[in-house]
XYZ file of C-alpha atoms in Angstrom:
546
model
C -53.356 -64.196 -0.772
C -54.427 -60.542 -0.484
C -56.668 -58.915 -3.104
C -54.038 -56.528 -4.245
C -51.644 -59.232 -4.850
C -54.114 -61.010 -7.226
C -54.542 -57.851 -9.243
C -50.723 -57.452 -9.493
C -50.376 -60.947 -10.754
C -53.047 -60.149 -13.455
C -51.068 -57.085 -14.217
C -47.859 -59.091 -14.789
C -49.760 -61.263 -17.267
C -50.937 -58.100 -19.040
C -47.418 -56.746 -19.280
C -46.109 -59.887 -20.649
C -48.818 -59.888 -23.367
C -48.016 -56.330 -24.252
C -44.260 -56.754 -24.243
C -44.182 -58.327 -27.746
C -45.717 -55.147 -29.243
C -43.079 -52.556 -29.605
C -45.500 -49.817 -30.585
C -47.589 -49.978 -27.398
C -45.311 -51.048 -24.631
C -43.691 -48.075 -22.857
C -42.546 -49.777 -19.712
C -41.234 -53.298 -19.546
C -42.417 -55.992 -17.089
C -39.260 -55.661 -15.123
C -40.376 -52.129 -13.997
C -43.177 -53.650 -11.994
C -42.452 -54.346 -8.194
C -44.404 -57.325 -6.744
C -42.956 -56.747 -3.216
C -45.854 -56.315 -0.919
C -46.408 -52.756 0.479
C -48.790 -51.020 2.811
C -50.217 -49.359 -0.305
C -51.528 -52.708 -1.520
C -53.844 -53.103 1.563
C -55.727 -49.851 0.820
C -59.191 -50.100 -0.881
C -60.227 -46.537 -1.397
C -58.732 -43.609 -3.250
C -58.723 -41.038 -0.384
C -56.848 -43.348 2.030
C -54.456 -44.348 -0.838
C -53.459 -40.706 -1.314
C -52.923 -40.214 2.430
C -50.517 -43.201 2.686
C -46.788 -43.197 2.101
C -44.964 -46.061 0.490
C -42.392 -47.169 3.008
C -39.911 -48.005 0.397
C -39.768 -44.572 -1.392
C -41.322 -42.211 1.118
C -43.641 -41.010 -1.673
C -47.519 -41.204 -1.682
C -49.178 -44.256 -2.796
C -50.699 -44.299 -6.299
C -54.447 -45.002 -7.127
C -54.896 -46.797 -10.393
C -58.225 -47.086 -12.175
C -58.985 -49.848 -14.784
C -62.284 -50.855 -16.507
C -61.233 -54.494 -16.731
C -60.416 -55.122 -13.107
C -61.034 -53.356 -9.822
C -59.140 -50.115 -8.986
C -56.045 -50.716 -6.901
C -53.607 -48.800 -4.574
C -49.989 -49.406 -5.605
C -46.454 -48.132 -5.035
C -44.955 -45.565 -7.317
C -42.589 -48.294 -8.700
C -45.523 -50.565 -9.334
C -47.442 -47.787 -11.144
C -44.493 -47.188 -13.398
C -44.685 -50.722 -14.591
C -48.352 -50.927 -15.423
C -49.100 -51.403 -19.222
C -50.009 -48.068 -20.935
C -53.587 -47.771 -21.914
C -54.838 -50.304 -19.364
C -54.571 -48.332 -16.059
C -54.893 -44.579 -15.400
C -52.953 -43.682 -12.228
C -52.619 -40.643 -10.066
C -51.261 -39.608 -6.746
C -50.601 -36.349 -4.895
C -47.022 -36.621 -6.052
C -47.468 -37.658 -9.653
C -50.170 -38.402 -12.183
C -49.970 -40.880 -15.037
C -52.100 -40.591 -18.273
C -52.118 -43.028 -21.162
C -53.241 -42.223 -24.690
C -53.683 -44.449 -27.761
C -53.524 -41.743 -30.364
C -52.394 -43.286 -33.704
C -51.557 -46.482 -35.217
C -51.656 -48.534 -31.973
C -48.979 -46.353 -30.386
C -49.535 -45.386 -26.731
C -48.224 -42.135 -25.381
C -47.791 -41.818 -21.606
C -47.684 -38.538 -19.703
C -46.287 -38.512 -16.163
C -46.530 -35.443 -14.024
C -45.624 -33.887 -10.770
C -48.102 -31.040 -9.870
C -47.456 -28.291 -7.390
C -50.455 -26.104 -6.584
C -50.086 -22.307 -6.176
C -49.181 -21.356 -2.605
C -47.534 -24.673 -1.958
C -43.757 -24.900 -1.308
C -41.994 -24.570 -4.585
C -38.373 -24.557 -5.850
C -39.126 -21.611 -8.225
C -42.285 -19.610 -7.844
C -45.017 -20.434 -5.300
C -47.435 -17.860 -6.786
C -48.240 -20.113 -9.684
C -49.305 -23.720 -10.085
C -46.493 -25.727 -11.823
C -46.547 -29.072 -13.631
C -43.407 -30.957 -14.550
C -42.775 -34.329 -15.955
C -42.351 -36.616 -18.977
C -44.121 -37.393 -22.192
C -43.118 -40.974 -23.009
C -43.532 -42.413 -26.531
C -42.290 -45.597 -28.077
C -42.330 -45.483 -31.848
C -43.485 -42.747 -34.239
C -44.125 -42.227 -37.808
C -40.482 -41.250 -38.638
C -38.828 -43.321 -35.900
C -40.629 -46.765 -35.533
C -38.238 -48.215 -32.975
C -37.530 -44.913 -31.051
C -38.106 -44.817 -27.338
C -38.236 -41.182 -26.198
C -39.027 -39.334 -23.019
C -39.479 -35.629 -23.278
C -39.246 -33.449 -20.188
C -41.419 -30.430 -19.640
C -41.842 -27.764 -17.005
C -44.893 -25.583 -17.067
C -46.089 -22.640 -14.985
C -49.587 -21.162 -14.856
C -49.851 -17.366 -15.337
C -49.188 -15.699 -12.111
C -52.303 -15.401 -9.771
C -54.474 -17.085 -12.448
C -55.828 -19.425 -9.671
C -57.709 -16.377 -8.477
C -59.780 -16.209 -11.715
C -63.026 -17.928 -12.554
C -63.078 -20.681 -15.120
C -64.255 -18.563 -18.051
C -61.535 -15.880 -17.333
C -58.872 -18.675 -16.980
C -59.820 -20.152 -20.410
C -58.886 -16.882 -22.073
C -55.292 -16.840 -20.850
C -52.823 -17.506 -23.657
C -50.745 -20.633 -23.469
C -47.178 -20.283 -24.687
C -44.792 -23.052 -25.441
C -41.129 -22.110 -25.363
C -38.407 -23.934 -27.499
C -34.747 -23.242 -27.156
C -32.617 -23.984 -30.118
C -29.026 -25.134 -30.401
C -29.799 -27.478 -31.855
C -29.574 -29.664 -28.707
C -29.962 -26.946 -25.973
C -32.270 -27.106 -23.110
C -35.396 -24.991 -22.749
C -35.099 -25.423 -18.964
C -31.896 -23.241 -19.316
C -34.147 -20.500 -20.761
C -36.590 -20.914 -18.009
C -33.929 -20.163 -15.388
C -31.896 -17.528 -17.335
C -34.277 -15.748 -19.783
C -37.972 -15.714 -19.346
C -39.076 -18.006 -16.594
C -40.587 -17.211 -13.195
C -37.294 -17.533 -11.454
C -33.613 -17.453 -11.791
C -30.814 -19.251 -9.883
C -28.817 -17.482 -7.332
C -24.971 -17.631 -7.489
C -24.924 -20.290 -4.836
C -26.524 -22.759 -7.229
C -28.879 -23.950 -4.530
C -31.596 -21.373 -4.340
C -33.781 -19.197 -6.648
C -35.149 -15.728 -6.749
C -38.306 -14.293 -8.479
C -38.051 -12.944 -11.993
C -40.389 -9.903 -12.044
C -40.338 -9.924 -15.826
C -41.313 -13.584 -16.234
C -43.394 -14.371 -19.229
C -45.811 -15.947 -16.802
C -46.924 -12.394 -16.047
C -48.759 -12.641 -19.418
C -49.454 -16.320 -19.960
C -49.240 -19.839 -18.993
C -45.869 -21.005 -20.190
C -44.432 -24.463 -20.869
C -40.788 -25.032 -21.416
C -40.119 -28.364 -23.438
C -36.780 -30.028 -23.561
C -36.603 -31.603 -27.010
C -35.491 -33.596 -28.888
C -34.754 -36.615 -26.647
C -31.322 -36.277 -25.083
C -31.651 -32.512 -24.396
C -31.675 -31.265 -20.846
C -33.709 -33.679 -18.625
C -35.069 -35.551 -21.656
C -33.675 -38.967 -22.576
C -34.085 -41.967 -24.710
C -33.111 -42.793 -28.293
C -31.372 -39.820 -29.773
C -32.559 -40.346 -33.331
C -34.031 -37.055 -34.302
C -32.081 -35.405 -37.106
C -34.608 -33.111 -38.775
C -37.912 -31.187 -38.422
C -40.191 -33.945 -39.625
C -39.283 -36.055 -36.608
C -39.264 -33.105 -34.156
C -42.634 -31.748 -35.266
C -44.156 -35.184 -35.109
C -43.064 -35.773 -31.555
C -44.125 -32.290 -30.487
C -47.624 -32.631 -32.121
C -48.310 -35.836 -30.048
C -46.916 -34.199 -26.975
C -49.478 -31.459 -27.292
C -52.246 -33.954 -28.030
C -51.380 -35.840 -24.867
C -50.968 -32.718 -22.738
C -54.211 -31.049 -23.708
C -56.179 -34.100 -23.447
C -54.800 -34.642 -19.880
C -55.447 -31.059 -19.122
C -58.674 -29.910 -20.774
C -58.571 -26.816 -18.412
C -55.835 -25.397 -20.828
C -57.248 -26.665 -24.138
C -59.403 -23.581 -24.764
C -56.447 -21.165 -24.138
C -54.970 -19.796 -27.370
C -51.768 -21.667 -28.033
C -48.581 -19.836 -29.276
C -45.419 -21.563 -30.286
C -42.310 -19.387 -29.528
C -38.658 -19.980 -29.524
C -35.180 -18.595 -30.278
C -32.097 -19.482 -32.312
C -32.432 -22.937 -33.983
C -36.058 -22.724 -33.062
C -36.312 -20.658 -36.222
C -36.505 -24.245 -37.685
C -38.500 -25.773 -34.823
C -41.236 -23.208 -34.470
C -42.469 -23.036 -38.170
C -42.190 -26.720 -38.403
C -44.079 -27.534 -35.251
C -46.675 -24.898 -35.722
C -47.282 -26.019 -39.329
C -47.674 -29.678 -38.090
C -50.355 -28.590 -35.598
C -52.153 -26.611 -38.309
C -52.065 -29.538 -40.587
C -53.200 -31.930 -37.797
C -56.170 -29.762 -37.072
C -57.214 -30.098 -40.706
C -57.072 -33.844 -40.770
C -56.688 -35.221 -37.153
C -56.096 -38.762 -36.188
C -59.117 -40.654 -34.967
C -58.437 -40.019 -31.150
C -56.763 -36.582 -31.671
C -58.281 -33.326 -30.583
C -58.439 -29.939 -32.193
C -55.456 -27.780 -30.787
C -56.373 -24.129 -30.344
C -53.534 -22.827 -32.315
C -53.254 -19.075 -32.300
C -49.849 -17.937 -33.528
C -46.090 -18.117 -33.565
C -42.994 -16.054 -32.776
C -39.279 -16.505 -33.437
C -36.476 -14.639 -31.567
C -32.991 -14.282 -33.298
C -33.822 -17.467 -35.264
C -32.206 -19.351 -38.132
C -35.144 -19.675 -40.413
C -34.071 -19.030 -44.009
C -30.366 -19.746 -44.216
C -29.993 -18.791 -47.877
C -30.902 -15.312 -47.071
C -29.499 -15.008 -43.644
C -25.968 -16.223 -44.401
C -25.593 -13.379 -46.927
C -25.800 -10.868 -44.005
C -22.856 -12.056 -41.943
C -20.425 -9.655 -43.668
C -22.659 -6.762 -43.135
C -23.174 -7.524 -39.505
C -19.405 -7.355 -38.745
C -19.074 -4.070 -40.767
C -22.244 -2.260 -41.089
C -24.345 -3.004 -37.993
C -26.512 -0.416 -36.309
C -24.091 0.123 -33.486
C -21.213 1.162 -35.823
C -18.874 -1.499 -34.554
C -16.236 -2.703 -36.942
C -15.768 -6.180 -35.710
C -13.086 -7.241 -38.175
C -10.506 -5.640 -40.602
C -11.724 -4.532 -43.948
C -9.735 -7.222 -45.655
C -11.551 -9.835 -43.618
C -14.862 -8.133 -44.427
C -14.112 -8.161 -48.191
C -13.103 -11.841 -48.021
C -16.371 -12.656 -46.341
C -18.356 -10.828 -49.040
C -16.495 -12.760 -51.730
C -17.411 -16.014 -50.083
C -21.203 -15.267 -50.210
C -22.009 -16.403 -53.800
C -20.594 -19.940 -53.479
C -22.173 -20.255 -50.009
C -25.670 -19.191 -51.368
C -25.310 -21.603 -54.394
C -24.704 -24.504 -52.051
C -27.644 -23.686 -49.708
C -29.914 -23.203 -52.740
C -29.030 -26.710 -53.968
C -29.599 -28.082 -50.366
C -33.263 -26.773 -50.599
C -34.016 -28.371 -53.900
C -35.153 -31.768 -52.402
C -34.200 -34.562 -50.135
C -32.140 -36.886 -52.332
C -28.547 -37.878 -51.954
C -27.147 -34.953 -54.047
C -29.236 -32.288 -52.141
C -28.306 -33.668 -48.747
C -24.607 -33.648 -49.748
C -25.066 -30.024 -50.704
C -26.527 -29.372 -47.276
C -23.583 -30.903 -45.512
C -21.087 -29.111 -47.791
C -22.919 -25.835 -47.247
C -22.730 -26.322 -43.443
C -18.878 -26.736 -43.684
C -18.087 -24.167 -46.427
C -20.459 -21.409 -45.280
C -19.490 -21.603 -41.591
C -15.808 -21.762 -42.313
C -16.001 -18.679 -44.635
C -18.687 -16.624 -42.856
C -18.768 -17.364 -39.176
C -15.265 -18.536 -38.404
C -13.733 -15.157 -39.128
C -15.989 -13.723 -36.454
C -15.181 -16.511 -34.011
C -11.452 -15.766 -34.497
C -11.835 -12.355 -32.968
C -12.620 -13.862 -29.539
C -15.830 -11.959 -29.288
C -19.197 -13.299 -28.105
C -21.196 -14.462 -31.199
C -24.367 -13.599 -29.175
C -23.362 -10.046 -28.363
C -20.805 -8.172 -30.498
C -20.087 -5.835 -27.656
C -18.579 -8.392 -25.438
C -15.633 -10.995 -25.337
C -16.537 -14.702 -25.186
C -15.525 -15.249 -21.581
C -16.465 -18.988 -21.307
C -16.305 -20.935 -24.615
C -18.294 -22.396 -26.226
C -21.536 -20.792 -24.881
C -19.722 -17.621 -23.682
C -21.753 -17.470 -20.470
C -21.205 -19.115 -17.071
C -24.209 -21.309 -16.427
C -22.498 -23.314 -13.675
C -25.083 -22.086 -11.114
C -27.862 -23.300 -13.180
C -26.182 -26.680 -13.807
C -25.474 -27.118 -10.113
C -29.195 -26.283 -9.157
C -30.646 -28.637 -11.797
C -28.359 -31.364 -10.684
C -29.351 -31.191 -7.030
C -31.050 -34.306 -5.805
C -33.780 -32.082 -4.258
C -34.457 -30.302 -7.560
C -34.708 -33.605 -9.456
C -37.113 -35.063 -6.936
C -39.253 -31.903 -6.948
C -39.615 -32.044 -10.702
C -40.057 -35.813 -11.017
C -36.842 -36.259 -13.018
C -36.300 -39.793 -13.960
C -32.860 -40.265 -12.097
C -32.464 -43.808 -13.267
C -31.846 -42.419 -16.767
C -30.810 -38.730 -16.226
C -27.649 -38.507 -14.127
C -26.537 -35.094 -15.130
C -28.418 -32.100 -16.712
C -26.326 -30.231 -19.236
C -27.037 -26.932 -20.981
C -26.534 -28.436 -24.514
C -25.960 -31.828 -26.089
C -23.362 -31.507 -28.798
C -23.920 -34.944 -30.154
C -27.482 -33.973 -31.038
C -26.310 -30.739 -32.551
C -24.169 -32.701 -34.981
C -27.165 -34.831 -36.046
C -28.774 -31.766 -37.403
C -26.087 -30.664 -39.719
C -28.018 -31.825 -42.749
C -31.090 -30.086 -41.588
C -29.257 -26.849 -40.797
C -29.450 -25.124 -44.128
C -33.041 -26.076 -44.812
C -35.485 -23.186 -45.412
C -38.581 -23.129 -43.142
C -39.779 -19.645 -44.132
C -42.407 -21.185 -46.505
C -44.079 -22.735 -43.455
C -44.357 -19.193 -42.060
C -45.861 -17.976 -45.267
C -48.521 -20.802 -45.244
C -49.428 -19.868 -41.591
C -49.713 -16.164 -42.306
C -51.876 -16.894 -45.399
C -54.058 -19.141 -43.084
C -54.543 -16.036 -40.799
C -52.108 -16.848 -37.928
C -50.175 -13.819 -36.629
C -46.282 -14.156 -36.606
C -43.769 -12.116 -34.802
C -40.096 -12.216 -35.772
C -37.913 -10.307 -33.385
C -34.140 -9.892 -33.249
C -31.835 -8.244 -30.796
C -29.444 -5.943 -32.791
C -26.224 -6.942 -31.144
C -26.393 -10.662 -31.951
C -24.060 -11.773 -34.667
C -24.964 -15.510 -35.046
C -28.725 -14.995 -35.966
C -28.496 -11.293 -36.544
C -31.279 -8.784 -37.166
C -30.026 -7.950 -40.702
C -30.597 -11.422 -41.862
C -33.893 -11.801 -40.090
C -35.068 -8.532 -41.439
C -34.093 -9.517 -44.979
C -36.008 -12.746 -45.116
C -39.125 -11.292 -43.720
C -38.992 -8.696 -46.437
C -38.429 -11.314 -49.033
C -41.178 -13.719 -47.835
C -43.724 -14.597 -50.462
C -47.181 -14.416 -48.934
C -50.424 -12.879 -49.802
C -49.819 -9.599 -48.056
C -46.126 -9.192 -48.778
C -46.611 -5.984 -50.795
C -48.362 -4.368 -47.871
C -45.790 -5.511 -45.407
C -42.958 -4.174 -47.391
C -44.735 -0.995 -47.940
C -45.320 -0.476 -44.132
C -43.283 2.181 -42.429
C -40.568 1.191 -40.031
C -41.254 3.085 -36.903
C -40.084 3.493 -33.281
C -41.697 0.997 -30.890
C -42.216 1.281 -27.234
C -40.415 4.629 -26.635
C -37.340 3.759 -28.778
C -36.927 0.144 -27.350
C -36.974 -1.100 -30.983
C -37.881 -0.645 -34.626
C -40.950 -2.254 -35.937
C -42.461 -3.141 -39.385
C -45.999 -4.624 -39.150
C -48.909 -5.414 -41.500
C -51.680 -7.883 -41.719
C -50.572 -9.895 -38.613
C -46.851 -10.115 -39.532
C -44.320 -8.159 -37.484
C -40.610 -7.855 -37.659
C -39.142 -6.062 -34.553
C -35.500 -4.945 -34.118
C -34.830 -4.851 -30.406
C -32.271 -2.302 -29.443
C -29.298 -3.399 -27.414
C -30.640 -6.970 -27.242
C -28.450 -9.957 -28.013
C -29.171 -13.506 -29.083
C -31.279 -14.035 -25.885
C -33.474 -10.894 -25.842
C -35.410 -11.891 -22.712
C -32.208 -12.061 -20.806
C -30.734 -8.812 -22.139
C -33.977 -6.867 -22.302
C -36.322 -8.512 -19.804
C -38.758 -5.726 -19.408
C -38.868 -4.955 -23.107
C -39.309 -8.631 -23.987
C -42.248 -8.800 -21.593
C -43.890 -5.769 -23.113
C -43.264 -7.327 -26.587
C -45.028 -10.483 -25.586
C -47.901 -8.843 -24.013
C -48.364 -6.786 -27.195
C -48.156 -9.850 -29.365
C -50.538 -11.983 -27.294
C -53.259 -9.271 -27.035
C -53.201 -8.628 -30.770
C -51.892 -5.091 -30.065
C -50.185 -2.681 -32.572
C -46.453 -2.771 -32.877
């Protein structure tokens, strides 16, 4: 019997022993292939990396273990090894295991493409894509989740020395929905490339946010985009817990990025996600778990977000009648009816935010139905695009044709290049409407107090909003920033509103808090105003004046 086969038999025993522990077992024993391979005959790491598995055509995987000798295995065999026992890596994919809390193991699986290598998006930057696997969490003991991410380094950062590279900001981008894919934003808004009309090739985006920072796009919660697993998340406690441990695993696996200042940024329903996740990281840094590291949190930004529904829903009538572009979206009778509906809506949202008991949650669900029927449905009845009041909704429900993006992300070659788990992810979709429905109780919750906590702790925050978006409009976002109770609120409200960037926007800024109205920007500012959005990002990350 060959040496490698002996080790694999011992691996099988380890898997069987682990399988009874739902908190630590991320891969079942059935995932391990015991079929002999040329990989199993190799005894050193260098030759292991240079050899291809005849079954998959991919590089063999080298797995280190303290308890038994290191082994060379196939990719399928590596997938089935018990988390926390082996650390595996290959030129195609790297596996990291982390015991972070309460016996739970988080596994990070990655595909790394170095700068200059052939790349499906942007060859000028190193990219990392893959999955964070976690089974069980504080708010979801039986959950089995696999969160997909795609990260690009700042363009040409590989030319910098280690000290210079450590100062590059690290941005995490979260798309809202809830239930929509951040990978969509990468390819249509602020990523290093966009998809050509043929749905098979890409072109460089000169205004990519990777001009200013390392950027990671995270598909979350499970079930969104390329992510998969138990679709149990229904609120920000679960979302922020999963995200916190994602960052713990990622920065422990990649200490080269751990010194970079971290900014959490997102749009739309990320007006919930961003404050909750940033707040969780801040709290985690104050009292980390035993094996957790300090995360170099630096700030947060929200674009056209839903953060304080009680305030923001009041401004829907004004957005259809008194917006900065002078567009009368509805008849005056409809405008007056919308205004008349505001008090009842506000009362329901207020009750929703009194607690988390049955009555409060019923108020949340009632508010979702009543407020949207009275205040957003009249707009939808016009046939206009809720993300840009100047346009018709050409392709409901998202109003934009993303078929080229969907075609590209569903190509076999794209999935293989990104390390997508094709055994579980058959089709990428822009949004998962089943997940959207799970957040209807969470929808009307107010997360602006988290922003206040973070501002009081000294973290800068940027709230920006394109001024032709209806659904998360600039009027509502401006109102909640002015009404926010924090220690410098008086200074913020006294600050002069002034032109920014040669008339590209109107800004109010004081003591690290900025509200920016972006002229001629819709719901997706980086898509509508790419050059302006990049300038905005650079200003924010550098601590510059707005």
